[in-house]
């Protein structure tokens, strides 16, 4: 018989070990978001320079909450009431289609290299995994499975000694699905880096017709064009030191090869001025904008900015301002040596999907299997809250952002045809009241721009059985 607990534990270990091995010696450092404090026997959480600066850490629930923040646990002299007290935190796991750090790690390992520790972003490894739903709860627009696994201490690397039992909380969340025939038409602006660095080999072992980073881009765009349908409208902007509109408002028609020809004619030249490229892309996208279509800017670059404005926060202002008007932003890093840190920060600020196109084989995954993830998000401004009994102590999260203050957690968008797996680790007594419950709440903005909230609650008995 299929052992679900073993299956999920195996997948969790596989994803976490990939992130752990490149961020040793302290596993919690890789997260930059798991719970911890400088007091007691709880290890402090350190955010290294090559991860997001200022990312909030979740305070240890047993410590005094920061000033001006309501305590998670109300004080009470009633011991019976104390048994039902709960704690909660808010979190987000990045845009559901983002998997770049995992893709880069596998490429580095395949090349016999040690991946950079900045690639230890567990939420992107979990985004890349595929899980089957179990004990499914359907609450449109989401399908949710929640389970609790009582693990042995050596099954999951946690970087600390435990006084009690280790409980791994897994949540599998999938969003709305959309077929090619059902999807809205797109108004898509492609921003392609043609600077000199794009002439470099896409990998150390690159060979054959597809050799350079620009060759990989061309191959990917050919596959993307095969996903189009009547009514889709595209523009193509290239950039090096300057930006240029190569194709302006081309409407897809079967047999029209104009866009294919434009892609085939791209050549590398000059330095990399990302700021100029993004400004021109959004100027073009605004002229292409159609409220009845899915409006999107996709940048394909190695992100090795060396000319003009190279501050990603300033550059990303263009993505944030325009995202408010419905023009969403996605980034695709090109080649084995692309600037992951820069592009990750850029797409985080723009709340966009972030993927890696390292080899020609990745093009099929990105532009065929996952093309829907680059269209308008299914739901926007998504934020999660987990409420759990005080008998459990949360000490690690694989989330990107986590805090007891909802305002300190960035909201994300959730793509069509995507899923996320959340991992939260707790310590608790070996025997807990089976009627205690854990609740996952989701707030989001729906397609009508209305704010919504839904919740999923399970008892510990139900969670452990799943």
XYZ file of C-alpha atoms in Angstrom:
466
model
C 0.000 0.000 0.000
C 1.221 3.524 -0.775
C 2.629 5.146 2.342
C 1.676 8.828 2.110
C 3.608 9.855 5.227
C 6.821 8.304 3.909
C 6.260 9.804 0.443
C 5.847 13.360 1.718
C 8.659 13.058 4.219
C 10.933 11.875 1.399
C 10.011 14.814 -0.857
C 10.408 17.304 1.976
C 13.824 15.893 2.868
C 14.914 15.995 -0.773
C 13.960 19.643 -1.203
C 15.357 20.724 2.147
C 18.613 18.831 1.741
C 19.272 20.598 -1.565
C 18.834 23.936 0.166
C 20.665 22.795 3.281
C 23.789 21.406 1.669
C 24.656 24.731 0.066
C 23.999 26.768 3.193
C 25.804 24.744 5.865
C 26.845 24.862 8.627
C 23.701 26.472 10.061
C 20.476 25.394 8.358
C 18.370 28.196 9.802
C 20.567 30.765 8.079
C 19.342 29.528 4.696
C 15.789 30.483 5.510
C 16.329 33.978 6.779
C 12.743 33.698 7.971
C 12.388 30.841 10.438
C 11.519 31.444 14.050
C 14.214 32.134 16.593
C 15.579 34.628 19.070
C 18.784 35.433 20.899
C 17.425 34.206 24.212
C 17.274 30.815 25.856
C 18.241 27.707 23.942
C 16.714 28.849 20.656
C 19.388 29.596 18.032
C 19.351 33.104 16.632
C 18.429 33.523 12.993
C 21.008 35.324 10.901
C 20.171 36.945 7.584
C 23.418 36.743 5.575
C 24.411 39.600 3.247
C 23.510 37.621 0.120
C 19.853 37.157 1.073
C 17.085 39.726 1.294
C 18.171 42.439 3.744
C 15.682 43.280 6.415
C 13.622 40.135 6.045
C 11.734 39.759 9.337
C 12.397 36.747 11.533
C 9.640 35.133 13.543
C 10.234 35.711 17.271
C 10.308 32.681 19.483
C 6.733 32.433 20.827
C 8.078 32.068 24.356
C 9.847 35.438 24.357
C 8.454 38.885 25.102
C 6.889 40.316 21.914
C 8.513 43.446 20.460
C 7.280 46.803 21.677
C 3.978 48.016 20.196
C 3.075 44.509 19.051
C 0.196 42.628 20.610
C 1.360 39.434 22.323
C 0.515 36.215 20.519
C -0.535 34.601 23.799
C -2.894 36.555 26.078
C -1.961 36.364 29.731
C -4.400 34.334 31.777
C -4.527 32.776 35.252
C -7.129 30.268 34.119
C -5.192 27.047 33.497
C -8.134 25.474 31.661
C -8.397 28.446 29.321
C -4.623 28.423 28.811
C -4.874 24.930 27.347
C -6.878 26.287 24.428
C -4.710 29.328 23.750
C -3.327 29.763 20.272
C -0.463 31.526 18.527
C -0.311 32.695 14.947
C 1.990 34.153 12.328
C 1.682 35.487 8.797
C 3.807 34.284 5.890
C 4.285 34.170 2.122
C 6.264 31.779 -0.083
C 7.094 34.003 -3.087
C 5.118 33.984 -6.349
C 3.910 30.434 -6.952
C 5.715 30.045 -10.297
C 9.162 31.098 -9.025
C 11.752 28.285 -9.033
C 14.990 29.963 -10.157
C 17.267 29.155 -7.206
C 16.429 25.475 -7.432
C 17.047 25.455 -11.198
C 20.389 27.233 -10.794
C 21.463 24.843 -8.040
C 20.821 21.778 -10.167
C 22.715 23.360 -13.075
C 25.713 24.113 -10.844
C 25.738 20.592 -9.403
C 25.507 19.086 -12.884
C 28.567 21.126 -13.845
C 30.484 19.828 -10.816
C 30.388 23.190 -9.034
C 29.466 24.160 -5.496
C 26.350 26.381 -5.665
C 26.438 29.791 -4.039
C 24.796 29.863 -0.605
C 22.444 32.627 -1.769
C 20.635 29.911 -3.762
C 19.428 28.295 -0.534
C 15.860 29.575 -0.838
C 13.749 26.609 0.334
C 10.437 28.081 -0.860
C 11.624 27.965 -4.501
C 12.703 24.317 -4.135
C 9.253 23.476 -2.799
C 7.607 25.500 -5.606
C 9.414 23.263 -8.103
C 8.111 20.045 -6.570
C 4.855 18.390 -7.622
C 2.680 16.874 -4.902
C -0.547 14.953 -5.152
C -3.412 16.228 -3.024
C -4.428 14.202 0.028
C -7.484 14.565 2.256
C -8.511 17.376 -0.102
C -10.530 20.421 0.964
C -11.938 22.554 -1.867
C -12.633 26.205 -1.130
C -12.569 28.146 -4.427
C -10.265 29.449 -5.729
C -7.967 27.081 -3.826
C -7.645 23.355 -3.242
C -5.881 22.593 0.037
C -4.376 19.537 1.690
C -2.917 19.766 5.192
C -1.015 17.116 7.101
C 1.147 16.809 10.179
C 4.049 14.369 10.293
C 5.544 13.298 13.613
C 9.145 12.822 12.596
C 12.228 11.332 14.139
C 14.845 13.925 15.040
C 17.308 12.773 12.347
C 14.759 12.640 9.506
C 14.795 16.379 8.781
C 17.916 18.526 9.335
C 16.832 21.213 11.803
C 20.127 22.549 13.169
C 19.121 22.315 16.830
C 18.575 19.846 19.655
C 14.935 19.136 20.450
C 13.526 18.556 23.931
C 10.266 17.163 22.586
C 8.913 15.622 19.394
C 9.433 17.115 15.930
C 6.232 17.895 14.030
C 6.447 18.770 10.324
C 3.405 20.645 9.024
C 2.857 20.273 5.280
C 0.309 22.265 3.284
C -0.252 21.609 -0.402
C -2.110 24.521 -2.020
C -3.120 24.612 -5.667
C -4.900 27.422 -7.473
C -7.273 27.704 -10.403
C -6.458 25.840 -13.592
C -6.831 27.225 -17.084
C -6.548 25.516 -20.463
C -5.077 27.256 -23.530
C -8.519 27.518 -25.079
C -10.002 29.086 -21.915
C -7.295 31.632 -21.237
C -7.681 35.306 -22.002
C -5.818 36.775 -24.922
C -2.477 38.321 -24.014
C -0.990 41.740 -24.620
C 2.624 40.725 -24.178
C 5.785 42.830 -24.302
C 8.982 40.792 -24.527
C 12.120 42.578 -23.331
C 15.242 40.791 -24.630
C 18.819 41.454 -23.526
C 21.129 41.543 -26.575
C 24.185 42.985 -24.797
C 27.665 41.542 -25.323
C 27.457 39.137 -22.363
C 24.559 37.357 -24.098
C 27.078 36.043 -26.644
C 28.761 33.955 -23.917
C 28.113 30.186 -23.769
C 24.964 29.367 -21.834
C 26.957 26.782 -19.838
C 30.486 25.448 -19.569
C 29.606 22.447 -21.706
C 27.570 24.355 -24.311
C 27.859 22.963 -27.830
C 25.912 22.555 -31.035
C 23.686 25.017 -32.845
C 22.304 26.409 -29.597
C 25.506 27.707 -28.025
C 25.160 31.201 -26.605
C 22.768 32.704 -24.086
C 21.043 34.561 -26.913
C 20.668 31.251 -28.779
C 18.841 29.875 -25.730
C 16.557 32.935 -25.710
C 15.722 32.502 -29.381
C 14.924 28.828 -28.879
C 12.651 29.687 -25.951
C 10.807 32.417 -27.860
C 10.162 30.077 -30.783
C 8.456 27.714 -28.336
C 6.541 30.592 -26.736
C 5.114 31.633 -30.085
C 3.697 28.134 -30.486
C 1.540 28.777 -27.396
C -0.202 31.783 -28.945
C -3.709 31.914 -30.341
C -5.821 34.243 -32.455
C -6.211 37.624 -30.788
C -2.887 37.611 -28.902
C -0.851 40.774 -29.409
C 2.913 41.123 -28.934
C 5.682 43.698 -28.977
C 9.410 42.968 -28.927
C 11.872 45.362 -27.262
C 15.633 44.742 -27.214
C 18.214 46.477 -25.075
C 21.949 46.805 -24.674
C 23.329 50.294 -24.002
C 20.188 51.609 -25.721
C 16.699 50.145 -26.068
C 14.837 49.611 -29.326
C 11.326 48.519 -30.289
C 11.902 45.780 -32.872
C 8.277 44.658 -33.287
C 5.396 46.943 -32.336
C 1.887 45.581 -31.660
C 2.053 42.438 -33.788
C -1.252 40.523 -33.760
C -0.881 36.762 -33.979
C -2.218 35.060 -37.080
C -1.462 31.482 -38.055
C 1.161 31.464 -40.779
C 2.420 35.010 -40.123
C 6.185 34.622 -39.713
C 7.060 38.272 -39.022
C 7.772 37.730 -35.327
C 9.801 34.571 -36.015
C 11.923 36.512 -38.487
C 12.508 39.319 -35.979
C 13.718 36.825 -33.370
C 16.011 35.085 -35.851
C 17.646 38.414 -36.714
C 18.674 39.320 -33.155
C 22.422 39.850 -32.630
C 24.498 40.792 -29.586
C 26.122 44.178 -29.156
C 27.098 46.771 -26.519
C 26.786 46.946 -22.734
C 23.843 46.162 -20.440
C 21.570 49.062 -19.500
C 18.712 47.313 -17.721
C 17.100 50.549 -16.562
C 16.731 51.874 -20.097
C 15.396 48.525 -21.260
C 12.702 48.371 -18.575
C 11.636 51.971 -19.146
C 11.215 51.334 -22.884
C 9.432 48.026 -22.259
C 6.838 49.681 -20.039
C 6.392 52.608 -22.401
C 5.695 50.063 -25.125
C 3.471 47.955 -22.839
C 1.356 51.005 -22.034
C 0.677 51.598 -25.724
C -0.199 47.900 -26.032
C -2.379 47.861 -22.932
C -5.819 46.319 -23.319
C -8.079 45.917 -20.239
C -9.755 42.910 -21.860
C -6.442 41.052 -22.201
C -3.762 39.703 -19.864
C -1.112 42.424 -19.907
C 2.438 41.283 -19.194
C 6.077 42.305 -19.531
C 8.603 39.447 -19.594
C 12.311 40.234 -19.408
C 14.870 37.685 -20.640
C 18.352 38.640 -19.445
C 21.524 37.492 -17.722
C 21.023 40.602 -15.531
C 24.682 41.596 -15.637
C 23.851 45.306 -15.539
C 26.949 47.449 -16.095
C 25.630 50.696 -17.628
C 23.136 53.300 -16.455
C 20.921 52.856 -13.400
C 21.689 49.522 -11.740
C 19.801 49.935 -8.439
C 17.082 47.238 -8.635
C 14.818 49.120 -6.212
C 14.744 52.180 -8.467
C 14.382 50.092 -11.622
C 11.570 48.106 -10.010
C 9.548 51.267 -9.396
C 8.541 50.940 -13.049
C 7.238 47.431 -12.412
C 5.390 48.417 -9.230
C 3.704 51.489 -10.714
C 2.633 49.654 -13.798
C 1.619 46.534 -11.912
C -0.974 48.721 -10.185
C -2.386 49.435 -13.637
C -2.553 45.745 -14.512
C 0.719 45.251 -16.429
C 2.398 42.381 -14.620
C 6.127 41.699 -14.652
C 8.067 38.428 -14.929
C 11.764 37.707 -15.133
C 13.659 34.858 -16.790
C 17.370 34.545 -16.008
C 19.450 33.319 -18.945
C 22.484 31.043 -18.796
C 24.390 29.374 -16.006
C 26.099 32.545 -14.778
C 23.236 35.046 -14.739
C 22.901 37.505 -11.868
C 20.422 35.672 -9.661
C 20.533 38.078 -6.736
C 19.726 41.103 -8.903
C 16.896 39.481 -10.864
C 15.400 37.872 -7.769
C 15.177 41.243 -6.027
C 13.780 42.890 -9.141
C 10.982 40.346 -9.580
C 10.228 40.241 -5.843
C 9.551 43.975 -5.835
C 7.436 43.589 -8.972
C 5.607 40.522 -7.487
C 6.376 38.577 -10.641
C 7.176 35.018 -11.633
C 10.905 34.334 -11.681
C 12.370 31.372 -13.560
C 15.724 30.254 -14.934
C 16.314 29.440 -18.599
C 19.769 27.915 -18.353
C 19.808 25.277 -21.076
C 17.726 24.626 -24.209
C 15.860 21.928 -22.280
C 14.471 24.494 -19.838
C 12.629 26.240 -22.665
C 10.130 23.397 -22.935
C 9.416 23.552 -19.204
C 8.984 27.330 -19.128
C 7.244 28.130 -22.389
C 5.229 24.977 -22.966
C 4.355 23.276 -19.684
C 4.277 26.433 -17.554
C 3.274 29.129 -20.031
C 0.061 29.867 -18.112
C 2.154 31.004 -15.152
C 3.378 33.976 -17.162
C -0.077 35.345 -17.868
C -2.187 37.414 -15.501
C -2.214 35.887 -11.994
C -5.269 33.922 -10.942
C -5.486 35.874 -7.680
C -3.415 38.775 -6.355
C -2.171 40.140 -3.021
C -2.139 36.709 -1.417
C -1.071 36.419 2.222
C -1.282 33.433 4.574
C -1.837 33.090 8.320
C -1.273 29.951 10.380
C -2.949 29.675 13.788
C -1.846 26.790 16.020
C -2.189 25.659 19.660
C 0.239 27.029 22.239
C 1.267 23.448 23.053
C 3.367 23.620 19.877
C 6.439 25.816 19.418
C 7.128 26.862 15.830
C 10.872 27.142 15.203
C 11.426 26.908 11.453
C 9.621 28.045 8.310
C 10.552 27.506 4.663
C 8.672 30.716 3.801
C 10.277 33.768 2.223
C 8.566 36.261 4.561
C 7.219 35.480 8.022
C 6.176 37.644 10.974
C 3.605 37.983 13.733
C 2.843 41.408 12.211
C 0.896 41.087 8.913
C 2.224 44.436 7.709
C 5.773 43.037 7.725
C 4.906 40.261 5.271
C 4.855 40.963 1.530
C 1.834 39.722 -0.364
C 2.337 37.646 -3.528
C 0.432 36.699 -6.652
C -0.744 33.164 -7.392
C -0.456 31.878 -10.950
C -2.851 29.709 -12.893
C -1.924 26.015 -13.113
C 0.515 26.267 -10.216
C 0.808 24.939 -6.706
C 2.817 25.572 -3.572
C 3.922 23.351 -0.742
C 4.392 24.999 2.650
C 6.664 23.496 5.300
C 6.549 24.586 8.944
C 8.403 22.785 11.736
C 7.204 22.623 15.339
C 8.397 21.151 18.599
C 5.906 19.768 21.096
C 5.166 17.041 23.619
C 5.127 13.490 22.332
C 1.450 13.228 23.241
C -0.875 16.132 22.424
C -4.623 16.581 22.755
C -5.939 15.249 19.408
C -8.815 17.763 19.446
C -6.508 20.771 19.267
C -6.695 22.436 15.846
C -4.491 24.226 13.331
C -6.054 26.771 10.962
C -4.718 28.134 7.683
C -6.272 31.441 6.588
C -5.767 32.999 3.159
C -6.487 36.601 2.243
C -6.402 37.642 -1.418
C -7.827 39.954 -4.069
C -10.089 38.193 -6.575
C -10.626 38.822 -10.289
C -13.205 41.510 -9.463
C -10.651 43.344 -7.250
C -12.630 42.421 -4.138
C -10.731 41.433 -0.970
C -11.527 37.921 0.225
C -10.618 35.657 3.133
C -11.025 31.897 3.470
C -9.909 29.499 6.211
C -9.127 25.801 6.504
C -9.089 24.132 9.915
C -8.156 20.597 10.991
C -7.726 18.917 14.358
C -4.360 17.381 15.220
C -5.963 13.959 14.952
C -7.099 14.706 11.384
C -3.736 16.206 10.462
C -1.697 13.303 11.825
C -3.990 10.836 10.067
C -3.288 12.597 6.748
